[in-house]
Short mmCIF file of C-alpha atoms and ligand atoms in Angstrom, two decimals:
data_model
loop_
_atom_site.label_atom_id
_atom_site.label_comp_id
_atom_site.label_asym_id
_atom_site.label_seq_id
_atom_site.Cartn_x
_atom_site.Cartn_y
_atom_site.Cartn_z
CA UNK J 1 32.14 30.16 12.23
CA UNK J 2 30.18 27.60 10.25
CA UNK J 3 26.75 26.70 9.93
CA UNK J 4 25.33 23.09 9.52
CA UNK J 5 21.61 22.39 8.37
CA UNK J 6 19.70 19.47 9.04
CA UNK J 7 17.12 17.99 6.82
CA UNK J 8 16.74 15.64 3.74
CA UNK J 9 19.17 16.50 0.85
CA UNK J 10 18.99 16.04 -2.89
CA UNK J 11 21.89 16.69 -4.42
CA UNK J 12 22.90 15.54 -8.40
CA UNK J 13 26.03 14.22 -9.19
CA UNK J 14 25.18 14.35 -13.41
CA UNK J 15 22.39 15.29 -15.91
CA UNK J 16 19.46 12.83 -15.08
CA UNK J 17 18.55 13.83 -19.20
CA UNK J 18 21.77 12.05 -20.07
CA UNK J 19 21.73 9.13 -17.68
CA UNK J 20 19.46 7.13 -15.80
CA UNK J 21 18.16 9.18 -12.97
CA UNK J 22 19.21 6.60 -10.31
CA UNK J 23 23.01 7.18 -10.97
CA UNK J 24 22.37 10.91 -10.70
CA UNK J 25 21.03 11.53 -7.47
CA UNK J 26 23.06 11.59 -3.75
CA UNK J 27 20.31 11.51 -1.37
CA UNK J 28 20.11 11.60 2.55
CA UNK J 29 17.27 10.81 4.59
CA UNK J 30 18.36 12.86 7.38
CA UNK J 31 21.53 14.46 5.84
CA UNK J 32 23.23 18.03 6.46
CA UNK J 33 24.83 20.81 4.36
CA UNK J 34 28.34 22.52 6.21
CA UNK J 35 28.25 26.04 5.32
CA UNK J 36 31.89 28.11 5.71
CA UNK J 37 31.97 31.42 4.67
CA UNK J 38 29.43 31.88 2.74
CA UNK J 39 29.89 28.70 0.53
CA UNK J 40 29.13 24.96 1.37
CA UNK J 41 31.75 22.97 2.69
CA UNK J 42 30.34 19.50 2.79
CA UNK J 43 26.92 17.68 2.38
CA UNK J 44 26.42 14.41 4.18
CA UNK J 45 24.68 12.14 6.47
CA UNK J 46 23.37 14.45 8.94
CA UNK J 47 24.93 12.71 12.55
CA UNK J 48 28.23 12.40 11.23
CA UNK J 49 28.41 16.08 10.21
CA UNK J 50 27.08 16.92 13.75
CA UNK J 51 29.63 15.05 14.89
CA UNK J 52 32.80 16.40 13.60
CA UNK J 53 31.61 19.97 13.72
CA UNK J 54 30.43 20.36 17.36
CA UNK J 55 31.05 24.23 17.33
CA UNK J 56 28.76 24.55 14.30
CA UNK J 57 25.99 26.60 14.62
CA UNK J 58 23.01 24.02 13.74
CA UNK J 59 19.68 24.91 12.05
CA UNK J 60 17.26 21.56 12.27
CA UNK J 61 14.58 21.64 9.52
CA UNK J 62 13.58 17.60 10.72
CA UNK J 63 12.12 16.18 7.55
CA UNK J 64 12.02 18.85 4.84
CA UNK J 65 14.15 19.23 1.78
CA UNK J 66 17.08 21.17 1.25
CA UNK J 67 17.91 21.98 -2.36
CA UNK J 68 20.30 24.34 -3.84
CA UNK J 69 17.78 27.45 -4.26
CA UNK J 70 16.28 28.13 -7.70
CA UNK J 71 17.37 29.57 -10.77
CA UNK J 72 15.01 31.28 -13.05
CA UNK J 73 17.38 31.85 -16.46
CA UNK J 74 15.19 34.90 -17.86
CA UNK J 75 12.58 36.57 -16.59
CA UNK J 76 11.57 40.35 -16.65
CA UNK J 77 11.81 42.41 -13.78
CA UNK J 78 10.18 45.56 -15.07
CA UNK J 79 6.88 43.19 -15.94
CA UNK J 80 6.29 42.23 -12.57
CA UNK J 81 3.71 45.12 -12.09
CA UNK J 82 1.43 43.71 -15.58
CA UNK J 83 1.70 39.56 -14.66
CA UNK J 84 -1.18 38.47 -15.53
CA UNK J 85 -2.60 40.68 -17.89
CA UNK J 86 -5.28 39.28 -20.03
CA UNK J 87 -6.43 38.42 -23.44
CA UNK J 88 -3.48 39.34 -26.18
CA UNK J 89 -0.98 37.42 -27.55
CA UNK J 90 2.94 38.16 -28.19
CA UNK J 91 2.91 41.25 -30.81
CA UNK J 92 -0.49 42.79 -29.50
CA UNK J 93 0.54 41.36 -25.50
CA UNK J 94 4.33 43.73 -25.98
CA UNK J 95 2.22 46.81 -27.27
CA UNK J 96 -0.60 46.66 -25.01
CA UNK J 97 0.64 46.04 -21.65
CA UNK J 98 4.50 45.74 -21.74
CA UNK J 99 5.82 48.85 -23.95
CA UNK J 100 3.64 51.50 -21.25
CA UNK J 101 4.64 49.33 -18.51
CA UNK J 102 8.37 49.95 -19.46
CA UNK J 103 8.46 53.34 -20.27
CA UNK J 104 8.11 54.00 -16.02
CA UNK J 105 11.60 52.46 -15.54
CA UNK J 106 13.07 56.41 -16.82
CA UNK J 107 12.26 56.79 -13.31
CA UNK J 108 14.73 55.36 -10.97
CA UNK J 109 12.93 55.30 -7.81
CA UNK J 110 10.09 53.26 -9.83
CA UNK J 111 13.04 50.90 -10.92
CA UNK J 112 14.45 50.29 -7.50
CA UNK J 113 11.13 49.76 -5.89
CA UNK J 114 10.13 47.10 -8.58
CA UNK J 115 13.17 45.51 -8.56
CA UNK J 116 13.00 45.51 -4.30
CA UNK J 117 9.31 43.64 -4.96
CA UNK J 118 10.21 41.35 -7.66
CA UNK J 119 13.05 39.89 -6.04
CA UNK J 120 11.30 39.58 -2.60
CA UNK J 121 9.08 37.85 -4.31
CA UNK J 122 11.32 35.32 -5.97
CA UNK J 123 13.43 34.87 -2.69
CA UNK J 124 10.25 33.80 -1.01
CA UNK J 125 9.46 31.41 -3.62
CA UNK J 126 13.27 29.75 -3.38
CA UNK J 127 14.54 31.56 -5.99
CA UNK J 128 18.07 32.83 -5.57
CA UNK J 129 19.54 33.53 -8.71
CA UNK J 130 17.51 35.36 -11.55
CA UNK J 131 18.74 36.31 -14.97
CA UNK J 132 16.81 39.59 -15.67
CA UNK J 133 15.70 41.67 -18.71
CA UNK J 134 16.34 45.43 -17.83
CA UNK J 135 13.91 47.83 -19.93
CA UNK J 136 16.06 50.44 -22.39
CA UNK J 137 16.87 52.83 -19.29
CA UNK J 138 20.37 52.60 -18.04
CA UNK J 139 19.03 53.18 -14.69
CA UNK J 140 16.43 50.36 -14.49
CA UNK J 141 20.14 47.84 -14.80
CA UNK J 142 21.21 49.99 -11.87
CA UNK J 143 18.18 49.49 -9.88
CA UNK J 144 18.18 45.75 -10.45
CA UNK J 145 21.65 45.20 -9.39
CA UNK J 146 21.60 47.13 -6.73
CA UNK J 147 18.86 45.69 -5.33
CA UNK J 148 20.28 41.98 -5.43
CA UNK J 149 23.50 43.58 -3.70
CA UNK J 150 21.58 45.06 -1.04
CA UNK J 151 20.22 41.31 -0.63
CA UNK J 152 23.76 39.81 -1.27
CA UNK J 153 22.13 37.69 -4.49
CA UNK J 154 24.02 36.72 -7.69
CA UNK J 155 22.13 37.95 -10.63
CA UNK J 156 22.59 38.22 -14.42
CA UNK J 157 20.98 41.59 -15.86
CA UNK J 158 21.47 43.87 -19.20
CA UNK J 159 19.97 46.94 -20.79
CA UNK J 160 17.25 45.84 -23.00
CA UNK J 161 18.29 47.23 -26.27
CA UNK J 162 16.02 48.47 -29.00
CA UNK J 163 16.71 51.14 -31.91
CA UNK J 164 14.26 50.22 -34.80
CA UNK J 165 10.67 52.01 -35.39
CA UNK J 166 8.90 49.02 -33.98
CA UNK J 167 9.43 49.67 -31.07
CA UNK J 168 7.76 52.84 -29.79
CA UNK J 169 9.91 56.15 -29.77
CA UNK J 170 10.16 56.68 -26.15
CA UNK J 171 11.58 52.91 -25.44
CA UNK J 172 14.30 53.55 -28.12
CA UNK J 173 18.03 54.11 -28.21
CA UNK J 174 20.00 54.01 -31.58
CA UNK J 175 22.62 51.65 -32.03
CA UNK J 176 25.56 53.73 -30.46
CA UNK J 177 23.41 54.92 -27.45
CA UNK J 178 22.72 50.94 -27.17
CA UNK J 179 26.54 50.64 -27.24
CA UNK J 180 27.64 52.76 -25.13
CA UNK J 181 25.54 52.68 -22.55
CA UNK J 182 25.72 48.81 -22.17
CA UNK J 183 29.64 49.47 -22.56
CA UNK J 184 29.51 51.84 -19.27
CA UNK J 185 26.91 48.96 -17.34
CA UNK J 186 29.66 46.23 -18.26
CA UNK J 187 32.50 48.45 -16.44
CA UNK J 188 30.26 49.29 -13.66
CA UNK J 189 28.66 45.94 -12.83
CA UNK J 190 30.33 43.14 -14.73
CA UNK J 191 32.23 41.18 -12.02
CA UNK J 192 31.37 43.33 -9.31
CA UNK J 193 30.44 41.82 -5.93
CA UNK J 194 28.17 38.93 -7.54
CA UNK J 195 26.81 40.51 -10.15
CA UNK J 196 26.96 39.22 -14.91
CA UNK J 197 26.01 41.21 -17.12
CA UNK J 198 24.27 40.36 -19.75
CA UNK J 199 24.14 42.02 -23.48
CA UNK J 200 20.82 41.92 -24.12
CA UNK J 201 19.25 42.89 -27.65
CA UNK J 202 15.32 42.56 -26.73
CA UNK J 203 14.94 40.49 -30.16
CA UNK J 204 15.43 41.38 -33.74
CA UNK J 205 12.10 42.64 -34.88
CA UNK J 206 13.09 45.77 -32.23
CA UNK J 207 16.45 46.44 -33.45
CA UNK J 208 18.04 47.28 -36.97
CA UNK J 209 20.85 45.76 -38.44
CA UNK J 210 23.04 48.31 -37.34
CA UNK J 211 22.19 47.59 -33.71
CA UNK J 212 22.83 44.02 -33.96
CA UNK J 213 25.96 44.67 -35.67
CA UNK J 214 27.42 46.74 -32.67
CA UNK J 215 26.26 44.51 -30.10
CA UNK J 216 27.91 41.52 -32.01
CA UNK J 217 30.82 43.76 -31.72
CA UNK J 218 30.19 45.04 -27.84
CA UNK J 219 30.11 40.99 -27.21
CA UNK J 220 33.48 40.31 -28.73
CA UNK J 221 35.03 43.22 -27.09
CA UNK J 222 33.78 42.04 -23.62
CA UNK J 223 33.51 37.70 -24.52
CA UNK J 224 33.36 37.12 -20.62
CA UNK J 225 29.53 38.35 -20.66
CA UNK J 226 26.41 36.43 -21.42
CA UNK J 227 24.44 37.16 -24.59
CA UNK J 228 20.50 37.06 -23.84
CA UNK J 229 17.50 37.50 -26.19
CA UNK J 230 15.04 35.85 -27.82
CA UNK J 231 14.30 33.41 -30.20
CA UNK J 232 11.11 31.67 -31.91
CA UNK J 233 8.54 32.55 -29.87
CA UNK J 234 5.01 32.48 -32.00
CA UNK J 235 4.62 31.94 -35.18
CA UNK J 236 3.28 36.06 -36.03
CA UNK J 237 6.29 36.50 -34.88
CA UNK J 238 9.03 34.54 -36.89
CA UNK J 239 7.07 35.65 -39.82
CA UNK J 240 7.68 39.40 -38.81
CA UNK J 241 11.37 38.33 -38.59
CA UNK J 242 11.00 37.02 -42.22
CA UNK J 243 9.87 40.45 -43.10
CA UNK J 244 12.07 42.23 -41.86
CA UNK J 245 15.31 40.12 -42.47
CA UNK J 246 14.55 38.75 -45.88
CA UNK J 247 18.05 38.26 -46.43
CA UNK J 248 18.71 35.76 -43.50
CA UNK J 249 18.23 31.96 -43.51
CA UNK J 250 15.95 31.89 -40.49
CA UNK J 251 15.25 33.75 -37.96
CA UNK J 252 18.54 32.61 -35.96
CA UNK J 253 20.60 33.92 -38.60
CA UNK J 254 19.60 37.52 -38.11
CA UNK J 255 21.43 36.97 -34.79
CA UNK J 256 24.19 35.02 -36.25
CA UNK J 257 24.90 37.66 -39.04
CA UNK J 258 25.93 39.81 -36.39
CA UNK J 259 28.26 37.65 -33.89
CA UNK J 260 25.42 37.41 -31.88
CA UNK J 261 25.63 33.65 -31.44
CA UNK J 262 28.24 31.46 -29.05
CA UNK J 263 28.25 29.29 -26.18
CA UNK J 264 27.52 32.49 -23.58
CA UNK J 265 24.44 33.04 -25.93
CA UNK J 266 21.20 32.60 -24.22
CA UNK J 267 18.06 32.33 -26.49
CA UNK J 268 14.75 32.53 -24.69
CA UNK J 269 11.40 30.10 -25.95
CA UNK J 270 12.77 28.31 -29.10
CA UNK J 271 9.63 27.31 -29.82
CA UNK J 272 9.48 27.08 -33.62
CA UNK J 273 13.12 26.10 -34.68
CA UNK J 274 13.92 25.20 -37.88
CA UNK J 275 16.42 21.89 -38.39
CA UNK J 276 19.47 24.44 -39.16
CA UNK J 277 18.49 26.29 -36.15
CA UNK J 278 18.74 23.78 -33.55
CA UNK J 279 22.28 22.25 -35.18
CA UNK J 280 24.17 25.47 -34.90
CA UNK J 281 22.63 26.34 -31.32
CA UNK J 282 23.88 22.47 -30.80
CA UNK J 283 27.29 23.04 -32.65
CA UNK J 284 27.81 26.30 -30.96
CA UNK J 285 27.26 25.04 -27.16
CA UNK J 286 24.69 28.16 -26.49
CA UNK J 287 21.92 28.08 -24.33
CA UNK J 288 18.23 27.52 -25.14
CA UNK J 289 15.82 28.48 -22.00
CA UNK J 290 12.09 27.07 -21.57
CA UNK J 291 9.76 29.60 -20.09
CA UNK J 292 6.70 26.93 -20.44
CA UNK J 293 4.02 29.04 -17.77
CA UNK J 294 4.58 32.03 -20.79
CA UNK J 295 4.34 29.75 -23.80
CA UNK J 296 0.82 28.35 -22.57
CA UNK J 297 -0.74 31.66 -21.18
CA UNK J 298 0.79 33.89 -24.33
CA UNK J 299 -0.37 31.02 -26.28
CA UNK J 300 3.26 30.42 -27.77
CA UNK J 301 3.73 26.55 -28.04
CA UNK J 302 4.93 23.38 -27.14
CA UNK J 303 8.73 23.61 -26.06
CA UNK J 304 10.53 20.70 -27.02
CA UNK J 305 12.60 19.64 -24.21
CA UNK J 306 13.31 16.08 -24.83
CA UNK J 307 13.92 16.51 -28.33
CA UNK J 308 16.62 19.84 -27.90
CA UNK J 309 18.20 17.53 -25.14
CA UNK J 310 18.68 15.18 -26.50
CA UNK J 311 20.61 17.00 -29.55
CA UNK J 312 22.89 17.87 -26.48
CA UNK J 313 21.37 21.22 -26.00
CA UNK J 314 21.63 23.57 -22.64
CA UNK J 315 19.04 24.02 -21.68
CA UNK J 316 17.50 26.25 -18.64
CA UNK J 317 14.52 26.77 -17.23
CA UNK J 318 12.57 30.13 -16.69
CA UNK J 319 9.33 31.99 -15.78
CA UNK J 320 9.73 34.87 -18.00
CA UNK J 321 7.33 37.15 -15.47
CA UNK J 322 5.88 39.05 -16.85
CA UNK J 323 4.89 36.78 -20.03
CA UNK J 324 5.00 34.23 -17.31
CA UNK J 325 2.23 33.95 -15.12
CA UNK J 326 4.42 32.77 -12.03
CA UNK J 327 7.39 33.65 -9.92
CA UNK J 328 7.38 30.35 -8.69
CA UNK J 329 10.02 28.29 -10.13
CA UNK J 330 8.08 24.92 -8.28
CA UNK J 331 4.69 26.16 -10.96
CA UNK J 332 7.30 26.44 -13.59
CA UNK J 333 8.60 22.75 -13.54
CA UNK J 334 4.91 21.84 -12.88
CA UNK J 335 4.37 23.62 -16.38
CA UNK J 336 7.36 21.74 -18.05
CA UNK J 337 5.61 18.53 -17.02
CA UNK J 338 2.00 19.12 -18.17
CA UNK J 339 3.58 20.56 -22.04
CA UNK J 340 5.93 17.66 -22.07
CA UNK J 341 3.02 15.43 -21.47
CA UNK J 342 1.09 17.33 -24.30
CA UNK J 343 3.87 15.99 -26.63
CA UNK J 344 3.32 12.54 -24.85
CA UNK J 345 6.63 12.59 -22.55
CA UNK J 346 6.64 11.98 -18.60
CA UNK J 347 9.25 14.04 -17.32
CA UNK J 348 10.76 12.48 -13.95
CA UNK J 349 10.71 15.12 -10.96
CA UNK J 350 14.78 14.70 -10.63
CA UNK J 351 14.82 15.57 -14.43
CA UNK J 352 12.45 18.95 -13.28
CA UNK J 353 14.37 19.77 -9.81
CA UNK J 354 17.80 19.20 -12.30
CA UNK J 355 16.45 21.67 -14.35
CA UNK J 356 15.31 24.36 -11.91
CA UNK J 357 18.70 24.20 -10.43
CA UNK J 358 21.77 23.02 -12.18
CA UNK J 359 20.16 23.19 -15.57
CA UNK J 360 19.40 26.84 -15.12
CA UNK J 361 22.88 27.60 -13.47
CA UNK J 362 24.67 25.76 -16.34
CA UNK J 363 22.98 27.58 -19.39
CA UNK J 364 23.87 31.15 -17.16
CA UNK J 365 27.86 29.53 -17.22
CA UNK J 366 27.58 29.28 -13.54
CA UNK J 367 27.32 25.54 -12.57
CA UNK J 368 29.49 24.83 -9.92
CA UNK J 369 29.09 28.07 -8.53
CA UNK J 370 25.17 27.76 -7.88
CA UNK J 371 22.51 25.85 -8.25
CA UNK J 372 24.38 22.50 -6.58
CA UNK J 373 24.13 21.24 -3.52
CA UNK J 374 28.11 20.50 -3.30
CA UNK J 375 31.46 21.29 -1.79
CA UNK J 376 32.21 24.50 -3.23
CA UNK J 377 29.20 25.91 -4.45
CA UNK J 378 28.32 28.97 -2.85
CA UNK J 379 25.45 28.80 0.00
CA UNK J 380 22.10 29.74 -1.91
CA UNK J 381 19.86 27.58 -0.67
CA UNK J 382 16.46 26.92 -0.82
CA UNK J 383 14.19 24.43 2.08
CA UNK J 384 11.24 22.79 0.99
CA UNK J 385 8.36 21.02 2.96
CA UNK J 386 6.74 18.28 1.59
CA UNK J 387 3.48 18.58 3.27
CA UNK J 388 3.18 22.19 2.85
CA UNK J 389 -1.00 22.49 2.33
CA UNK J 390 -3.73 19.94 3.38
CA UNK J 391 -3.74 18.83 -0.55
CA UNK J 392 -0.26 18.14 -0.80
CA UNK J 393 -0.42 16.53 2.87
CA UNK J 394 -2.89 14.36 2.25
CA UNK J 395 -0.97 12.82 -0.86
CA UNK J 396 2.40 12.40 0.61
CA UNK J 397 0.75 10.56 3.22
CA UNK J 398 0.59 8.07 1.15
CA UNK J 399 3.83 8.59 -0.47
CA UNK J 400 6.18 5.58 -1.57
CA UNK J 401 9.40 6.90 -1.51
CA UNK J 402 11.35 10.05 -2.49
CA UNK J 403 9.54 11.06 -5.75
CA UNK J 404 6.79 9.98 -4.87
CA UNK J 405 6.46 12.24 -1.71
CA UNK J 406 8.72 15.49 -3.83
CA UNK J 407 6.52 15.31 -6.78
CA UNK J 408 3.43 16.47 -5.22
CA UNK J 409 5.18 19.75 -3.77
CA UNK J 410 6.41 19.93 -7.81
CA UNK J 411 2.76 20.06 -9.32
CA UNK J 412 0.87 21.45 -6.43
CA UNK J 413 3.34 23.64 -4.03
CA UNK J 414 3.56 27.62 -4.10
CA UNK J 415 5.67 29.70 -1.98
CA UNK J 416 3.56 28.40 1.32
CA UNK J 417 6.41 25.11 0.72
CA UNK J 418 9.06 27.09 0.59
CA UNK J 419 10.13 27.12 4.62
CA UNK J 420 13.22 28.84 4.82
CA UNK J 421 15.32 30.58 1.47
CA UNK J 422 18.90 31.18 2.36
CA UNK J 423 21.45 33.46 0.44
CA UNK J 424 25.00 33.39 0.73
CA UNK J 425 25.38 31.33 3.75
CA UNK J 426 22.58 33.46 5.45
CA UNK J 427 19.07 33.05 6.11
CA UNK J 428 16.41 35.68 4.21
CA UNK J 429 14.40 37.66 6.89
CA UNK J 430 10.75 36.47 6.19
CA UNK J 431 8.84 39.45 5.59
CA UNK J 432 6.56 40.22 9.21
N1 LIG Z 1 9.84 38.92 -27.08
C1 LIG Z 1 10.36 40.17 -27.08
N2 LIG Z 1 10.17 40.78 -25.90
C2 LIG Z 1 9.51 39.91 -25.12
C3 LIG Z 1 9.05 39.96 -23.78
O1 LIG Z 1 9.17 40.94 -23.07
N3 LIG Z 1 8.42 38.85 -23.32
C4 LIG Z 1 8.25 37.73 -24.09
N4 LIG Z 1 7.63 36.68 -23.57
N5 LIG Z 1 8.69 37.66 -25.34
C5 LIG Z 1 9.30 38.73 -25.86
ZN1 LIG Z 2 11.45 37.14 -22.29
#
């Protein structure tokens, strides 16, 4: 049976970084997406797919915007509880709110029900595919992935890893525990259903040399998984890692040292990069991801989008909830606009919605399978209206043409614009 939705599409047809935007875009007015089991089939002027699919079942959303749904490249599932919290920055921010937050996730049931509420809440804000920090329990990774099964999402997720003294002892594992039981997560979940696993070190200053080392080596023994940590954040911060590594170049290096580094790597923030940093993240085709609603409220910095893209960087965009104070990915790219203006540079909404979507799906190695509104892709799909509160309303009402009337919803819309989220070729209940 298939499935055809009605509405105004946006789909991209190249990297509106790399070109000019107006060769990059395939839009309809009134245009439809052709869903066949479970992945799109065609996307076109709306009439004429009516027309040669009369036993389609048809789902009419009139004048709002279907996109492919979001992608948020790195977030935290176990910090959805402590969004929010106020007053500290990184170090202090980790040891205040997030190491006792953490240390619930021994607890399974605690796990699943957090990971049930954190991706309800990013389905209803159009979110459909989230690449997820576990905490150091085996069992929070279980939670998470089975929770996206039960909801038929694809998700990226790995076993935070962390082994040095900096780290307090009940969120530790040594560097064979680390191993091991990210070696038994791979077998159970890598592949499986819709599911990536990610090997995920938390960052250096949490894990010792000998850590790094054996996830450098976990990595090459499994090369098909992702690689996520994180990189640059705050300046307290890179100096720890000076401390601690005084033997390494920079603060990439400590990840480098150990194999840690490749085009499946995925660095989150990359705030403060040194010149050698950025050319071997370029040279290596890895992923940077901006989490830009975390860099302003833990008072990180300005991401440099422009300038990493146009080195030829990946780059993918992210809340990072908890250190983000969202789970929308529509506040996100409202964020990337207002830091890129800080640095005096007007991002264009199709270079925001690119991110959010194909730019995200890209730096998790899965362009072409979401995040595009194409032939192919699978059917995770998010519907946006345009007029979605009297503020927003009242601007598009005056709207001249398609940015014009999508950028609004960008700085101003919440999950009250987000009309319909659909998963696999299937629409998600709406809770009530
Ligand atoms: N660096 C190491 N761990 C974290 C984390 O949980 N959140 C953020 N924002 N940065 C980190
Ligand atoms: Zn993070």
């Amino acid at each position: 049976m298939s499935i055809l939705l009605l509405g105004q599409t946006l789909a991209f047809t190249a990297d509106p970084f790399l070109h000019p935007w107006e060769d990059c875009v395939a839009h309809h007015a009134r245009g439809g997406v052709l869903i066949e089991g479970g992945r799109i089939a065609a996307v076109g002027d709306g009439a004429t797919l009516e027309q040669d699919n009369p036993a389609a079942e048809v789902w009419d959303y009139g004048s709002d915007l279907i996109l492919p749904g979001f992608v948020d490249a790195h977030m935290h599932y176990p910090q959805t509880g402590i969004v929010a919290s106020w007053g500290k920055r990184l170090i202090d921010w980790l040891n205040t709110y997030t190491f006792p937050e953490e240390m619930r996730f021994k607890d399974p049931a605690y796990a699943r029900e957090v990971a049930d509420r954190t991706l309800d809440l990013s389905l209803a804000h159009g979110t459909t595919t989230l690449c997820s920090f576990g905490t150091i329990h085996p069992e929070s990774v279980d939670a998470f992935f089975e929770a996206a099964e039960a909801r038929g999402m694809r998700v990226v997720a790995g076993k935070t890893c962390m082994d040095r003294d900096t780290a307090p002892l009940d969120l530790r594992d040594t560097a064979q525990a680390g191993y091991d039981q990210s070696a038994e997560l791979i077998a159970r979940w890598h592949g499986r259903d819709r599911a990536t696993y990610a090997i995920t070190p938390r960052f250096s200053p949490t894990s010792t040399p000998a850590q790094l080392e054996a996830l450098g080596a976990l990595w090459a023994a499994n090369p098909s998984c992702l690689m996520q940590t994180h990189l640059s954040e705050q300046g307290d911060e890179v100096a720890w890692v000076r401390a601690l590594y005084p033997e390494a170049r920079d603060y990439l290096d400590t990840y480098e040292a150990f194999g840690l580094i490749g085009e499946r790597a995925l660095y989150g923030h990359t705030i403060h990069l040194e010149p050698r940093e950025m050319d071997r993240l370029s040279e290596t085709g890895a992923a940077v991801v901006h989490c830009p609603t975390s860099n302003t409220f833990i008072g990180s910095g300005l991401f440099d989008l422009a300038g990493l893209k146009a080195r030829g960087l990946s780059v993918g965009l992210a809340t990072d909830t908890g250190g983000g104070s969202s789970f929308s990915m529509l506040r996100t790219m409202a964020a990337t606009y207002e830091i890129a203006q800080l640095r005096g540079e007007a991002i264009h909404p199709s270079q925001l919605l690119w991110l959010a979507t194909e730019g995200s799906a890209k730096a998790l190695h899965l362009d072409g399978v979401v995040g595009r509104l194409g032939a192919g892709a699978e059917a995770d799909l998010v519907v946006l209206d345009l007029a979605s509160t009297p503020a927003i309303a009242q601007r598009v009402a005056r709207a001249e043409g398609l940015w014009d009337a999508v950028f609004p919803t960008i700085m101003m819309g919440d999950d009250r614009a987000v009309r319909a989220t659909w998963v696999a070729g299937r629409p998600v209940p709406r809770p009530g």
